[in-house]
Amino acid sequence: MQIPEDAILLRIFIGESDRWEHGPLYEAIVLKARELHLGGATVLRGPMGYGKTSRLHTAKILNLSTDLPLVIEIVDSEEKINALLPELDKMISGGLVTLEKVKVLHYRGMEKS
């Protein structure tokens, strides 16, 4: 699998407790990206954050949140990212999605044996 040198970085900001069809939303998004053969997806868990409500979510022991912030990052061609966007519209009821142009310097996919 090759990602073109000029690509798009898709970032999805959601909460850990967000759900889609009886499961975690982040898991559904990653599985959908895989189903559409996007180059890869990474879920990052934040120890602290807040969104549009300004409610603080933190992993500090005294204020332990069950809804820590998550960021899902996916990099691929503009065409493949655009194919995922309508699916995200169905899945995400609240959150933030950003797109930015990036230059891919190095990528090695798994070689087939």
mmCIF file of N, CA, C and O in Angstrom:
data_model
loop_
_atom_site.group_PDB
_atom_site.id
_atom_site.type_symbol
_atom_site.label_atom_id
_atom_site.label_comp_id
_atom_site.label_asym_id
_atom_site.label_seq_id
_atom_site.Cartn_x
_atom_site.Cartn_y
_atom_site.Cartn_z
ATOM 1 N N MET A 1 0.851 -1.168 0.000
ATOM 2 C CA MET A 1 0.000 0.000 0.000
ATOM 3 C C MET A 1 0.897 1.230 0.000
ATOM 4 O O MET A 1 1.796 1.343 0.813
ATOM 5 N N GLN A 2 0.655 2.132 -0.923
ATOM 6 C CA GLN A 2 1.438 3.350 -0.999
ATOM 7 C C GLN A 2 0.573 4.559 -0.714
ATOM 8 O O GLN A 2 -0.528 4.678 -1.230
ATOM 9 N N ILE A 3 1.081 5.451 0.094
ATOM 10 C CA ILE A 3 0.428 6.726 0.329
ATOM 11 C C ILE A 3 1.164 7.740 -0.536
ATOM 12 O O ILE A 3 2.393 7.774 -0.522
ATOM 13 N N PRO A 4 0.436 8.544 -1.304
ATOM 14 C CA PRO A 4 1.120 9.516 -2.156
ATOM 15 C C PRO A 4 1.880 10.543 -1.318
ATOM 16 O O PRO A 4 1.563 10.772 -0.149
ATOM 17 N N GLU A 5 2.889 11.147 -1.953
ATOM 18 C CA GLU A 5 3.699 12.140 -1.243
ATOM 19 C C GLU A 5 2.845 13.298 -0.747
ATOM 20 O O GLU A 5 3.010 13.766 0.367
ATOM 21 N N ASP A 6 1.924 13.773 -1.577
ATOM 22 C CA ASP A 6 0.986 14.810 -1.150
ATOM 23 C C ASP A 6 -0.275 14.113 -0.678
ATOM 24 O O ASP A 6 -0.951 13.440 -1.450
ATOM 25 N N ALA A 7 -0.579 14.262 0.599
ATOM 26 C CA ALA A 7 -1.690 13.519 1.197
ATOM 27 C C ALA A 7 -2.503 14.445 2.092
ATOM 28 O O ALA A 7 -2.208 15.627 2.221
ATOM 29 N N ILE A 8 -3.538 13.867 2.702
ATOM 30 C CA ILE A 8 -4.405 14.590 3.620
ATOM 31 C C ILE A 8 -4.330 13.909 4.987
ATOM 32 O O ILE A 8 -4.382 12.679 5.078
ATOM 33 N N LEU A 9 -4.207 14.728 6.026
ATOM 34 C CA LEU A 9 -4.269 14.237 7.402
ATOM 35 C C LEU A 9 -5.664 14.545 7.938
ATOM 36 O O LEU A 9 -6.089 15.693 7.959
ATOM 37 N N LEU A 10 -6.370 13.500 8.307
ATOM 38 C CA LEU A 10 -7.693 13.610 8.901
ATOM 39 C C LEU A 10 -7.535 13.400 10.397
ATOM 40 O O LEU A 10 -6.943 12.401 10.826
ATOM 41 N N ARG A 11 -8.025 14.351 11.180
ATOM 42 C CA ARG A 11 -8.022 14.214 12.644
ATOM 43 C C ARG A 11 -9.455 14.271 13.132
ATOM 44 O O ARG A 11 -10.214 15.161 12.751
ATOM 45 N N ILE A 12 -9.789 13.335 13.988
ATOM 46 C CA ILE A 12 -11.134 13.251 14.549
ATOM 47 C C ILE A 12 -11.007 13.347 16.065
ATOM 48 O O ILE A 12 -10.330 12.516 16.684
ATOM 49 N N PHE A 13 -11.636 14.363 16.649
ATOM 50 C CA PHE A 13 -11.588 14.596 18.090
ATOM 51 C C PHE A 13 -12.933 14.167 18.676
ATOM 52 O O PHE A 13 -13.966 14.769 18.352
ATOM 53 N N ILE A 14 -12.914 13.131 19.512
ATOM 54 C CA ILE A 14 -14.137 12.622 20.132
ATOM 55 C C ILE A 14 -13.843 12.289 21.588
ATOM 56 O O ILE A 14 -12.710 12.433 22.049
ATOM 57 N N GLY A 15 -14.848 11.807 22.296
ATOM 58 C CA GLY A 15 -14.676 11.371 23.676
ATOM 59 C C GLY A 15 -14.625 9.858 23.756
ATOM 60 O O GLY A 15 -15.210 9.152 22.935
ATOM 61 N N GLU A 16 -13.951 9.383 24.772
ATOM 62 C CA GLU A 16 -13.791 7.948 24.971
ATOM 63 C C GLU A 16 -15.132 7.232 25.166
ATOM 64 O O GLU A 16 -15.288 6.067 24.805
ATOM 65 N N SER A 17 -16.130 7.925 25.697
ATOM 66 C CA SER A 17 -17.421 7.288 25.952
ATOM 67 C C SER A 17 -18.380 7.371 24.758
ATOM 68 O O SER A 17 -19.473 6.824 24.822
ATOM 69 N N ASP A 18 -17.977 8.021 23.661
ATOM 70 C CA ASP A 18 -18.843 8.107 22.477
ATOM 71 C C ASP A 18 -19.054 6.718 21.883
ATOM 72 O O ASP A 18 -18.111 5.920 21.805
ATOM 73 N N ARG A 19 -20.302 6.455 21.465
ATOM 74 C CA ARG A 19 -20.670 5.110 20.999
ATOM 75 C C ARG A 19 -21.230 5.154 19.590
ATOM 76 O O ARG A 19 -21.769 6.165 19.150
ATOM 77 N N TRP A 20 -21.135 4.003 18.913
ATOM 78 C CA TRP A 20 -21.764 3.793 17.620
ATOM 79 C C TRP A 20 -22.208 2.337 17.568
ATOM 80 O O TRP A 20 -21.393 1.424 17.733
ATOM 81 N N GLU A 21 -23.507 2.136 17.376
ATOM 82 C CA GLU A 21 -24.078 0.785 17.265
ATOM 83 C C GLU A 21 -23.568 -0.154 18.364
ATOM 84 O O GLU A 21 -23.002 -1.205 18.092
ATOM 85 N N HIS A 22 -23.742 0.210 19.607
ATOM 86 C CA HIS A 22 -23.446 -0.616 20.783
ATOM 87 C C HIS A 22 -21.962 -0.851 21.043
ATOM 88 O O HIS A 22 -21.604 -1.718 21.831
ATOM 89 N N GLY A 23 -21.084 -0.113 20.377
ATOM 90 C CA GLY A 23 -19.654 -0.265 20.615
ATOM 91 C C GLY A 23 -18.974 1.086 20.658
ATOM 92 O O GLY A 23 -19.593 2.120 20.385
ATOM 93 N N PRO A 24 -17.692 1.102 20.982
ATOM 94 C CA PRO A 24 -16.960 2.369 21.016
ATOM 95 C C PRO A 24 -16.884 3.010 19.632
ATOM 96 O O PRO A 24 -16.602 2.328 18.639
ATOM 97 N N LEU A 25 -17.139 4.313 19.575
ATOM 98 C CA LEU A 25 -17.099 5.039 18.301
ATOM 99 C C LEU A 25 -15.715 4.979 17.681
ATOM 100 O O LEU A 25 -15.579 4.774 16.474
ATOM 101 N N TYR A 26 -14.666 5.133 18.488
ATOM 102 C CA TYR A 26 -13.312 5.118 17.928
ATOM 103 C C TYR A 26 -13.015 3.801 17.222
ATOM 104 O O TYR A 26 -12.385 3.764 16.171
ATOM 105 N N GLU A 27 -13.513 2.711 17.786
ATOM 106 C CA GLU A 27 -13.302 1.393 17.182
ATOM 107 C C GLU A 27 -14.049 1.289 15.850
ATOM 108 O O GLU A 27 -13.510 0.787 14.859
ATOM 109 N N ALA A 28 -15.274 1.779 15.811
ATOM 110 C CA ALA A 28 -16.068 1.739 14.576
ATOM 111 C C ALA A 28 -15.401 2.562 13.475
ATOM 112 O O ALA A 28 -15.386 2.147 12.302
ATOM 113 N N ILE A 29 -14.830 3.706 13.833
ATOM 114 C CA ILE A 29 -14.164 4.553 12.836
ATOM 115 C C ILE A 29 -12.926 3.851 12.277
ATOM 116 O O ILE A 29 -12.705 3.826 11.064
ATOM 117 N N VAL A 30 -12.114 3.274 13.141
ATOM 118 C CA VAL A 30 -10.907 2.582 12.693
ATOM 119 C C VAL A 30 -11.273 1.394 11.800
ATOM 120 O O VAL A 30 -10.663 1.174 10.745
ATOM 121 N N LEU A 31 -12.294 0.639 12.189
ATOM 122 C CA LEU A 31 -12.716 -0.507 11.379
ATOM 123 C C LEU A 31 -13.264 -0.058 10.021
ATOM 124 O O LEU A 31 -13.026 -0.711 9.000
ATOM 125 N N LYS A 32 -13.985 1.069 9.975
ATOM 126 C CA LYS A 32 -14.500 1.595 8.711
ATOM 127 C C LYS A 32 -13.344 2.050 7.812
ATOM 128 O O LYS A 32 -13.342 1.798 6.610
ATOM 129 N N ALA A 33 -12.342 2.713 8.398
ATOM 130 C CA ALA A 33 -11.165 3.136 7.626
ATOM 131 C C ALA A 33 -10.447 1.918 7.044
ATOM 132 O O ALA A 33 -10.014 1.935 5.887
ATOM 133 N N ARG A 34 -10.357 0.873 7.828
ATOM 134 C CA ARG A 34 -9.711 -0.365 7.354
ATOM 135 C C ARG A 34 -10.529 -1.004 6.227
ATOM 136 O O ARG A 34 -9.983 -1.459 5.222
ATOM 137 N N GLU A 35 -11.838 -1.022 6.406
ATOM 138 C CA GLU A 35 -12.733 -1.582 5.387
ATOM 139 C C GLU A 35 -12.581 -0.834 4.056
ATOM 140 O O GLU A 35 -12.669 -1.443 2.984
ATOM 141 N N LEU A 36 -12.358 0.470 4.123
ATOM 142 C CA LEU A 36 -12.201 1.295 2.919
ATOM 143 C C LEU A 36 -10.754 1.327 2.421
ATOM 144 O O LEU A 36 -10.432 2.082 1.504
ATOM 145 N N HIS A 37 -9.885 0.532 3.036
ATOM 146 C CA HIS A 37 -8.483 0.376 2.626
ATOM 147 C C HIS A 37 -7.673 1.661 2.729
ATOM 148 O O HIS A 37 -6.806 1.917 1.894
ATOM 149 N N LEU A 38 -7.937 2.444 3.774
ATOM 150 C CA LEU A 38 -7.101 3.609 4.014
ATOM 151 C C LEU A 38 -5.762 3.144 4.574
ATOM 152 O O LEU A 38 -5.664 2.053 5.138
ATOM 153 N N GLY A 39 -4.750 3.980 4.436
ATOM 154 C CA GLY A 39 -3.371 3.600 4.759
ATOM 155 C C GLY A 39 -3.138 3.155 6.186
ATOM 156 O O GLY A 39 -2.260 2.352 6.460
ATOM 157 N N GLY A 40 -3.909 3.638 7.129
ATOM 158 C CA GLY A 40 -3.742 3.273 8.529
ATOM 159 C C GLY A 40 -4.451 4.279 9.405
ATOM 160 O O GLY A 40 -4.766 5.381 8.962
ATOM 161 N N ALA A 41 -4.711 3.910 10.626
ATOM 162 C CA ALA A 41 -5.384 4.797 11.573
ATOM 163 C C ALA A 41 -4.754 4.588 12.944
ATOM 164 O O ALA A 41 -4.402 3.466 13.299
ATOM 165 N N THR A 42 -4.613 5.673 13.685
ATOM 166 C CA THR A 42 -4.059 5.617 15.033
ATOM 167 C C THR A 42 -4.996 6.347 15.977
ATOM 168 O O THR A 42 -5.436 7.458 15.677
ATOM 169 N N VAL A 43 -5.303 5.722 17.109
ATOM 170 C CA VAL A 43 -6.128 6.350 18.136
ATOM 171 C C VAL A 43 -5.200 6.785 19.262
ATOM 172 O O VAL A 43 -4.444 5.974 19.803
ATOM 173 N N LEU A 44 -5.266 8.072 19.597
ATOM 174 C CA LEU A 44 -4.451 8.643 20.674
ATOM 175 C C LEU A 44 -5.374 9.038 21.816
ATOM 176 O O LEU A 44 -6.383 9.709 21.598
ATOM 177 N N ARG A 45 -5.012 8.646 23.026
ATOM 178 C CA ARG A 45 -5.822 8.946 24.210
ATOM 179 C C ARG A 45 -5.158 10.090 24.974
ATOM 180 O O ARG A 45 -3.979 10.017 25.316
ATOM 181 N N GLY A 46 -5.932 11.128 25.239
ATOM 182 C CA GLY A 46 -5.396 12.293 25.927
ATOM 183 C C GLY A 46 -5.615 12.236 27.423
ATOM 184 O O GLY A 46 -6.696 11.870 27.876
ATOM 185 N N PRO A 47 -4.617 12.610 28.214
ATOM 186 C CA PRO A 47 -4.780 12.615 29.662
ATOM 187 C C PRO A 47 -5.611 13.786 30.175
ATOM 188 O O PRO A 47 -6.055 13.790 31.315
ATOM 189 N N MET A 48 -5.862 14.784 29.295
ATOM 190 C CA MET A 48 -6.628 15.943 29.731
ATOM 191 C C MET A 48 -7.123 16.697 28.505
ATOM 192 O O MET A 48 -6.468 16.733 27.473
ATOM 193 N N GLY A 49 -8.325 17.285 28.624
ATOM 194 C CA GLY A 49 -8.839 18.092 27.535
ATOM 195 C C GLY A 49 -10.229 18.606 27.837
ATOM 196 O O GLY A 49 -10.834 18.267 28.848
ATOM 197 N N TYR A 50 -10.716 19.479 26.968
ATOM 198 C CA TYR A 50 -12.091 19.963 27.043
ATOM 199 C C TYR A 50 -12.550 20.302 25.644
ATOM 200 O O TYR A 50 -11.759 20.490 24.732
ATOM 201 N N GLY A 51 -13.866 20.350 25.477
ATOM 202 C CA GLY A 51 -14.456 20.648 24.183
ATOM 203 C C GLY A 51 -15.337 21.871 24.253
ATOM 204 O O GLY A 51 -15.134 22.750 25.098
ATOM 205 N N LYS A 52 -16.369 21.896 23.405
ATOM 206 C CA LYS A 52 -17.198 23.097 23.288
ATOM 207 C C LYS A 52 -17.955 23.449 24.566
ATOM 208 O O LYS A 52 -18.301 24.592 24.782
ATOM 209 N N THR A 53 -18.196 22.471 25.441
ATOM 210 C CA THR A 53 -18.899 22.761 26.697
ATOM 211 C C THR A 53 -17.961 23.292 27.781
ATOM 212 O O THR A 53 -18.418 23.683 28.842
ATOM 213 N N SER A 54 -16.676 23.262 27.526
ATOM 214 C CA SER A 54 -15.625 23.674 28.470
ATOM 215 C C SER A 54 -15.553 22.782 29.705
ATOM 216 O O SER A 54 -14.901 23.123 30.680
ATOM 217 N N ARG A 55 -16.216 21.637 29.694
ATOM 218 C CA ARG A 55 -16.122 20.681 30.803
ATOM 219 C C ARG A 55 -14.772 19.980 30.729
ATOM 220 O O ARG A 55 -14.407 19.405 29.700
ATOM 221 N N LEU A 56 -14.006 20.027 31.797
ATOM 222 C CA LEU A 56 -12.669 19.459 31.826
ATOM 223 C C LEU A 56 -12.733 17.951 32.036
ATOM 224 O O LEU A 56 -13.413 17.461 32.929
ATOM 225 N N HIS A 57 -12.022 17.230 31.200
ATOM 226 C CA HIS A 57 -11.890 15.776 31.300
ATOM 227 C C HIS A 57 -10.427 15.505 31.642
ATOM 228 O O HIS A 57 -9.540 15.944 30.919
ATOM 229 N N THR A 58 -10.184 14.763 32.711
ATOM 230 C CA THR A 58 -8.805 14.550 33.150
ATOM 231 C C THR A 58 -8.614 13.142 33.698
ATOM 232 O O THR A 58 -9.559 12.513 34.167
ATOM 233 N N ALA A 59 -7.371 12.690 33.631
ATOM 234 C CA ALA A 59 -7.013 11.377 34.168
ATOM 235 C C ALA A 59 -6.440 11.497 35.575
ATOM 236 O O ALA A 59 -6.009 10.509 36.152
ATOM 237 N N LYS A 60 -6.435 12.713 36.148
ATOM 238 C CA LYS A 60 -5.939 12.880 37.513
ATOM 239 C C LYS A 60 -6.822 12.077 38.463
ATOM 240 O O LYS A 60 -8.036 12.052 38.327
ATOM 241 N N ILE A 61 -6.209 11.457 39.419
ATOM 242 C CA ILE A 61 -6.905 10.513 40.298
ATOM 243 C C ILE A 61 -8.068 11.156 41.055
ATOM 244 O O ILE A 61 -9.100 10.526 41.262
ATOM 245 N N LEU A 62 -7.966 12.425 41.444
ATOM 246 C CA LEU A 62 -9.041 13.071 42.189
ATOM 247 C C LEU A 62 -10.235 13.446 41.308
ATOM 248 O O LEU A 62 -11.349 13.565 41.786
ATOM 249 N N ASN A 63 -10.007 13.628 40.035
ATOM 250 C CA ASN A 63 -11.070 14.032 39.102
ATOM 251 C C ASN A 63 -11.205 13.033 37.963
ATOM 252 O O ASN A 63 -11.487 13.424 36.846
ATOM 253 N N LEU A 64 -10.980 11.778 38.211
ATOM 254 C CA LEU A 64 -10.911 10.775 37.147
ATOM 255 C C LEU A 64 -12.152 10.796 36.260
ATOM 256 O O LEU A 64 -13.275 10.628 36.725
ATOM 257 N N SER A 65 -11.933 10.998 34.981
ATOM 258 C CA SER A 65 -13.014 11.056 34.005
ATOM 259 C C SER A 65 -13.161 9.707 33.317
ATOM 260 O O SER A 65 -12.177 9.028 33.053
ATOM 261 N N THR A 66 -14.391 9.347 33.020
ATOM 262 C CA THR A 66 -14.640 8.134 32.230
ATOM 263 C C THR A 66 -14.824 8.506 30.768
ATOM 264 O O THR A 66 -15.211 7.680 29.963
ATOM 265 N N ASP A 67 -14.542 9.761 30.442
ATOM 266 C CA ASP A 67 -14.713 10.246 29.071
ATOM 267 C C ASP A 67 -13.496 11.065 28.653
ATOM 268 O O ASP A 67 -13.600 12.249 28.355
ATOM 269 N N LEU A 68 -12.334 10.428 28.645
ATOM 270 C CA LEU A 68 -11.119 11.131 28.252
ATOM 271 C C LEU A 68 -11.145 11.456 26.755
ATOM 272 O O LEU A 68 -11.809 10.761 25.975
ATOM 273 N N PRO A 69 -10.427 12.500 26.353
ATOM 274 C CA PRO A 69 -10.408 12.859 24.933
ATOM 275 C C PRO A 69 -9.631 11.846 24.108
ATOM 276 O O PRO A 69 -8.618 11.309 24.562
ATOM 277 N N LEU A 70 -10.121 11.603 22.906
ATOM 278 C CA LEU A 70 -9.445 10.737 21.942
ATOM 279 C C LEU A 70 -9.252 11.508 20.647
ATOM 280 O O LEU A 70 -10.109 12.309 20.259
ATOM 281 N N VAL A 71 -8.137 11.245 19.974
ATOM 282 C CA VAL A 71 -7.895 11.786 18.646
ATOM 283 C C VAL A 71 -7.570 10.604 17.741
ATOM 284 O O VAL A 71 -6.722 9.770 18.077
ATOM 285 N N ILE A 72 -8.260 10.518 16.623
ATOM 286 C CA ILE A 72 -7.979 9.482 15.625
ATOM 287 C C ILE A 72 -7.318 10.186 14.461
ATOM 288 O O ILE A 72 -7.853 11.168 13.933
ATOM 289 N N GLU A 73 -6.144 9.706 14.052
ATOM 290 C CA GLU A 73 -5.429 10.288 12.926
ATOM 291 C C GLU A 73 -5.339 9.281 11.794
ATOM 292 O O GLU A 73 -4.992 8.119 12.016
ATOM 293 N N ILE A 74 -5.655 9.758 10.596
ATOM 294 C CA ILE A 74 -5.595 8.935 9.397
ATOM 295 C C ILE A 74 -4.946 9.768 8.300
ATOM 296 O O ILE A 74 -5.334 10.915 8.082
ATOM 297 N N VAL A 75 -3.953 9.200 7.609
ATOM 298 C CA VAL A 75 -3.296 9.888 6.499
ATOM 299 C C VAL A 75 -3.445 9.038 5.254
ATOM 300 O O VAL A 75 -3.131 7.845 5.268
ATOM 301 N N ASP A 76 -3.933 9.654 4.194
ATOM 302 C CA ASP A 76 -4.038 8.954 2.908
ATOM 303 C C ASP A 76 -4.292 9.983 1.820
ATOM 304 O O ASP A 76 -4.280 11.182 2.094
ATOM 305 N N SER A 77 -4.580 9.508 0.632
ATOM 306 C CA SER A 77 -4.855 10.407 -0.489
ATOM 307 C C SER A 77 -6.160 11.159 -0.241
ATOM 308 O O SER A 77 -7.032 10.695 0.503
ATOM 309 N N GLU A 78 -6.292 12.301 -0.873
ATOM 310 C CA GLU A 78 -7.509 13.097 -0.730
ATOM 311 C C GLU A 78 -8.734 12.290 -1.169
ATOM 312 O O GLU A 78 -9.782 12.335 -0.523
ATOM 313 N N GLU A 79 -8.587 11.514 -2.218
ATOM 314 C CA GLU A 79 -9.697 10.694 -2.723
ATOM 315 C C GLU A 79 -10.176 9.682 -1.681
ATOM 316 O O GLU A 79 -11.374 9.548 -1.435
ATOM 317 N N LYS A 80 -9.237 8.995 -1.038
ATOM 318 C CA LYS A 80 -9.618 7.986 -0.046
ATOM 319 C C LYS A 80 -10.191 8.626 1.221
ATOM 320 O O LYS A 80 -11.136 8.107 1.811
ATOM 321 N N ILE A 81 -9.611 9.740 1.647
ATOM 322 C CA ILE A 81 -10.146 10.449 2.816
ATOM 323 C C ILE A 81 -11.564 10.932 2.520
ATOM 324 O O ILE A 81 -12.464 10.790 3.350
ATOM 325 N N ASN A 82 -11.781 11.477 1.323
ATOM 326 C CA ASN A 82 -13.116 11.959 0.943
ATOM 327 C C ASN A 82 -14.144 10.836 0.917
ATOM 328 O O ASN A 82 -15.326 11.069 1.176
ATOM 329 N N ALA A 83 -13.724 9.611 0.619
ATOM 330 C CA ALA A 83 -14.642 8.466 0.635
ATOM 331 C C ALA A 83 -15.080 8.125 2.059
ATOM 332 O O ALA A 83 -16.173 7.593 2.270
ATOM 333 N N LEU A 84 -14.242 8.439 3.042
ATOM 334 C CA LEU A 84 -14.568 8.153 4.445
ATOM 335 C C LEU A 84 -15.493 9.206 5.057
ATOM 336 O O LEU A 84 -16.284 8.897 5.950
ATOM 337 N N LEU A 85 -15.429 10.437 4.585
ATOM 338 C CA LEU A 85 -16.173 11.541 5.207
ATOM 339 C C LEU A 85 -17.684 11.307 5.313
ATOM 340 O O LEU A 85 -18.259 11.577 6.371
ATOM 341 N N PRO A 86 -18.370 10.801 4.269
ATOM 342 C CA PRO A 86 -19.814 10.543 4.427
ATOM 343 C C PRO A 86 -20.119 9.507 5.509
ATOM 344 O O PRO A 86 -21.150 9.589 6.188
ATOM 345 N N GLU A 87 -19.229 8.559 5.699
ATOM 346 C CA GLU A 87 -19.400 7.551 6.751
ATOM 347 C C GLU A 87 -19.261 8.201 8.126
ATOM 348 O O GLU A 87 -20.007 7.885 9.051
ATOM 349 N N LEU A 88 -18.312 9.127 8.255
ATOM 350 C CA LEU A 88 -18.131 9.831 9.525
ATOM 351 C C LEU A 88 -19.350 10.682 9.848
ATOM 352 O O LEU A 88 -19.738 10.790 11.015
ATOM 353 N N ASP A 89 -19.956 11.287 8.823
ATOM 354 C CA ASP A 89 -21.172 12.087 9.036
ATOM 355 C C ASP A 89 -22.263 11.266 9.701
ATOM 356 O O ASP A 89 -23.003 11.769 10.543
ATOM 357 N N LYS A 90 -22.361 9.998 9.348
ATOM 358 C CA LYS A 90 -23.370 9.117 9.935
ATOM 359 C C LYS A 90 -23.024 8.748 11.381
ATOM 360 O O LYS A 90 -23.908 8.587 12.217
ATOM 361 N N MET A 91 -21.730 8.614 11.667
ATOM 362 C CA MET A 91 -21.284 8.065 12.944
ATOM 363 C C MET A 91 -21.109 9.103 14.044
ATOM 364 O O MET A 91 -21.348 8.804 15.216
ATOM 365 N N ILE A 92 -20.648 10.281 13.695
ATOM 366 C CA ILE A 92 -20.252 11.269 14.700
ATOM 367 C C ILE A 92 -21.382 12.256 14.951
ATOM 368 O O ILE A 92 -21.756 13.016 14.064
ATOM 369 N N SER A 93 -21.919 12.233 16.167
ATOM 370 C CA SER A 93 -22.994 13.174 16.519
ATOM 371 C C SER A 93 -22.427 14.419 17.194
ATOM 372 O O SER A 93 -23.048 15.470 17.174
ATOM 373 N N GLY A 94 -21.259 14.309 17.783
ATOM 374 C CA GLY A 94 -20.594 15.441 18.415
ATOM 375 C C GLY A 94 -19.107 15.205 18.411
ATOM 376 O O GLY A 94 -18.655 14.119 18.709
ATOM 377 N N GLY A 95 -18.371 16.211 18.047
ATOM 378 C CA GLY A 95 -16.919 16.084 17.970
ATOM 379 C C GLY A 95 -16.402 17.077 16.958
ATOM 380 O O GLY A 95 -17.151 17.910 16.440
ATOM 381 N N LEU A 96 -15.145 16.975 16.650
ATOM 382 C CA LEU A 96 -14.496 17.886 15.716
ATOM 383 C C LEU A 96 -13.707 17.062 14.717
ATOM 384 O O LEU A 96 -13.009 16.118 15.109
ATOM 385 N N VAL A 97 -13.826 17.415 13.441
ATOM 386 C CA VAL A 97 -13.074 16.746 12.389
ATOM 387 C C VAL A 97 -12.282 17.814 11.652
ATOM 388 O O VAL A 97 -12.849 18.837 11.253
ATOM 389 N N THR A 98 -10.973 17.595 11.511
ATOM 390 C CA THR A 98 -10.147 18.545 10.775
ATOM 391 C C THR A 98 -9.428 17.829 9.635
ATOM 392 O O THR A 98 -9.163 16.623 9.717
ATOM 393 N N LEU A 99 -9.127 18.588 8.607
ATOM 394 C CA LEU A 99 -8.378 18.089 7.451
ATOM 395 C C LEU A 99 -7.242 19.065 7.178
ATOM 396 O O LEU A 99 -7.440 20.280 7.241
ATOM 397 N N GLU A 100 -6.086 18.527 6.867
ATOM 398 C CA GLU A 100 -4.994 19.404 6.454
ATOM 399 C C GLU A 100 -4.110 18.683 5.446
ATOM 400 O O GLU A 100 -3.979 17.458 5.479
ATOM 401 N N LYS A 101 -3.546 19.470 4.553
ATOM 402 C CA LYS A 101 -2.626 18.914 3.562
ATOM 403 C C LYS A 101 -1.305 18.623 4.252
ATOM 404 O O LYS A 101 -0.817 19.427 5.042
ATOM 405 N N VAL A 102 -0.741 17.460 3.946
ATOM 406 C CA VAL A 102 0.547 17.067 4.508
ATOM 407 C C VAL A 102 1.429 16.505 3.405
ATOM 408 O O VAL A 102 0.941 16.079 2.356
ATOM 409 N N LYS A 103 2.715 16.495 3.649
ATOM 410 C CA LYS A 103 3.667 15.875 2.741
ATOM 411 C C LYS A 103 4.216 14.642 3.438
ATOM 412 O O LYS A 103 4.765 14.732 4.536
ATOM 413 N N VAL A 104 4.050 13.489 2.818
ATOM 414 C CA VAL A 104 4.532 12.229 3.373
ATOM 415 C C VAL A 104 5.973 12.043 2.910
ATOM 416 O O VAL A 104 6.246 12.027 1.714
ATOM 417 N N LEU A 105 6.882 11.929 3.866
ATOM 418 C CA LEU A 105 8.296 11.787 3.533
ATOM 419 C C LEU A 105 8.722 10.329 3.433
ATOM 420 O O LEU A 105 9.624 9.998 2.686
ATOM 421 N N HIS A 106 8.106 9.470 4.227
ATOM 422 C CA HIS A 106 8.552 8.082 4.253
ATOM 423 C C HIS A 106 7.408 7.184 4.685
ATOM 424 O O HIS A 106 6.753 7.452 5.676
ATOM 425 N N TYR A 107 7.183 6.118 3.960
ATOM 426 C CA TYR A 107 6.176 5.133 4.343
ATOM 427 C C TYR A 107 6.545 3.810 3.711
ATOM 428 O O TYR A 107 6.816 3.743 2.514
ATOM 429 N N ARG A 108 6.560 2.780 4.536
ATOM 430 C CA ARG A 108 6.790 1.435 4.010
ATOM 431 C C ARG A 108 5.668 0.545 4.476
ATOM 432 O O ARG A 108 5.516 0.310 5.669
ATOM 433 N N GLY A 109 4.871 0.091 3.545
ATOM 434 C CA GLY A 109 3.828 -0.850 3.877
ATOM 435 C C GLY A 109 4.412 -2.248 3.982
ATOM 436 O O GLY A 109 5.574 -2.481 3.656
ATOM 437 N N MET A 110 3.596 -3.169 4.455
ATOM 438 C CA MET A 110 4.043 -4.548 4.572
ATOM 439 C C MET A 110 4.261 -5.131 3.173
ATOM 440 O O MET A 110 3.417 -4.957 2.297
ATOM 441 N N GLU A 111 5.377 -5.793 3.000
ATOM 442 C CA GLU A 111 5.636 -6.441 1.712
ATOM 443 C C GLU A 111 4.945 -7.792 1.684
ATOM 444 O O GLU A 111 4.938 -8.515 2.667
ATOM 445 N N LYS A 112 4.365 -8.097 0.522
ATOM 446 C CA LYS A 112 3.703 -9.389 0.367
ATOM 447 C C LYS A 112 4.751 -10.464 0.098
ATOM 448 O O LYS A 112 5.690 -10.261 -0.653
ATOM 449 N N SER A 113 4.575 -11.616 0.738
ATOM 450 C CA SER A 113 5.528 -12.700 0.519
ATOM 451 C C SER A 113 5.035 -13.646 -0.525
ATOM 452 O O SER A 113 3.928 -13.842 -0.775
#
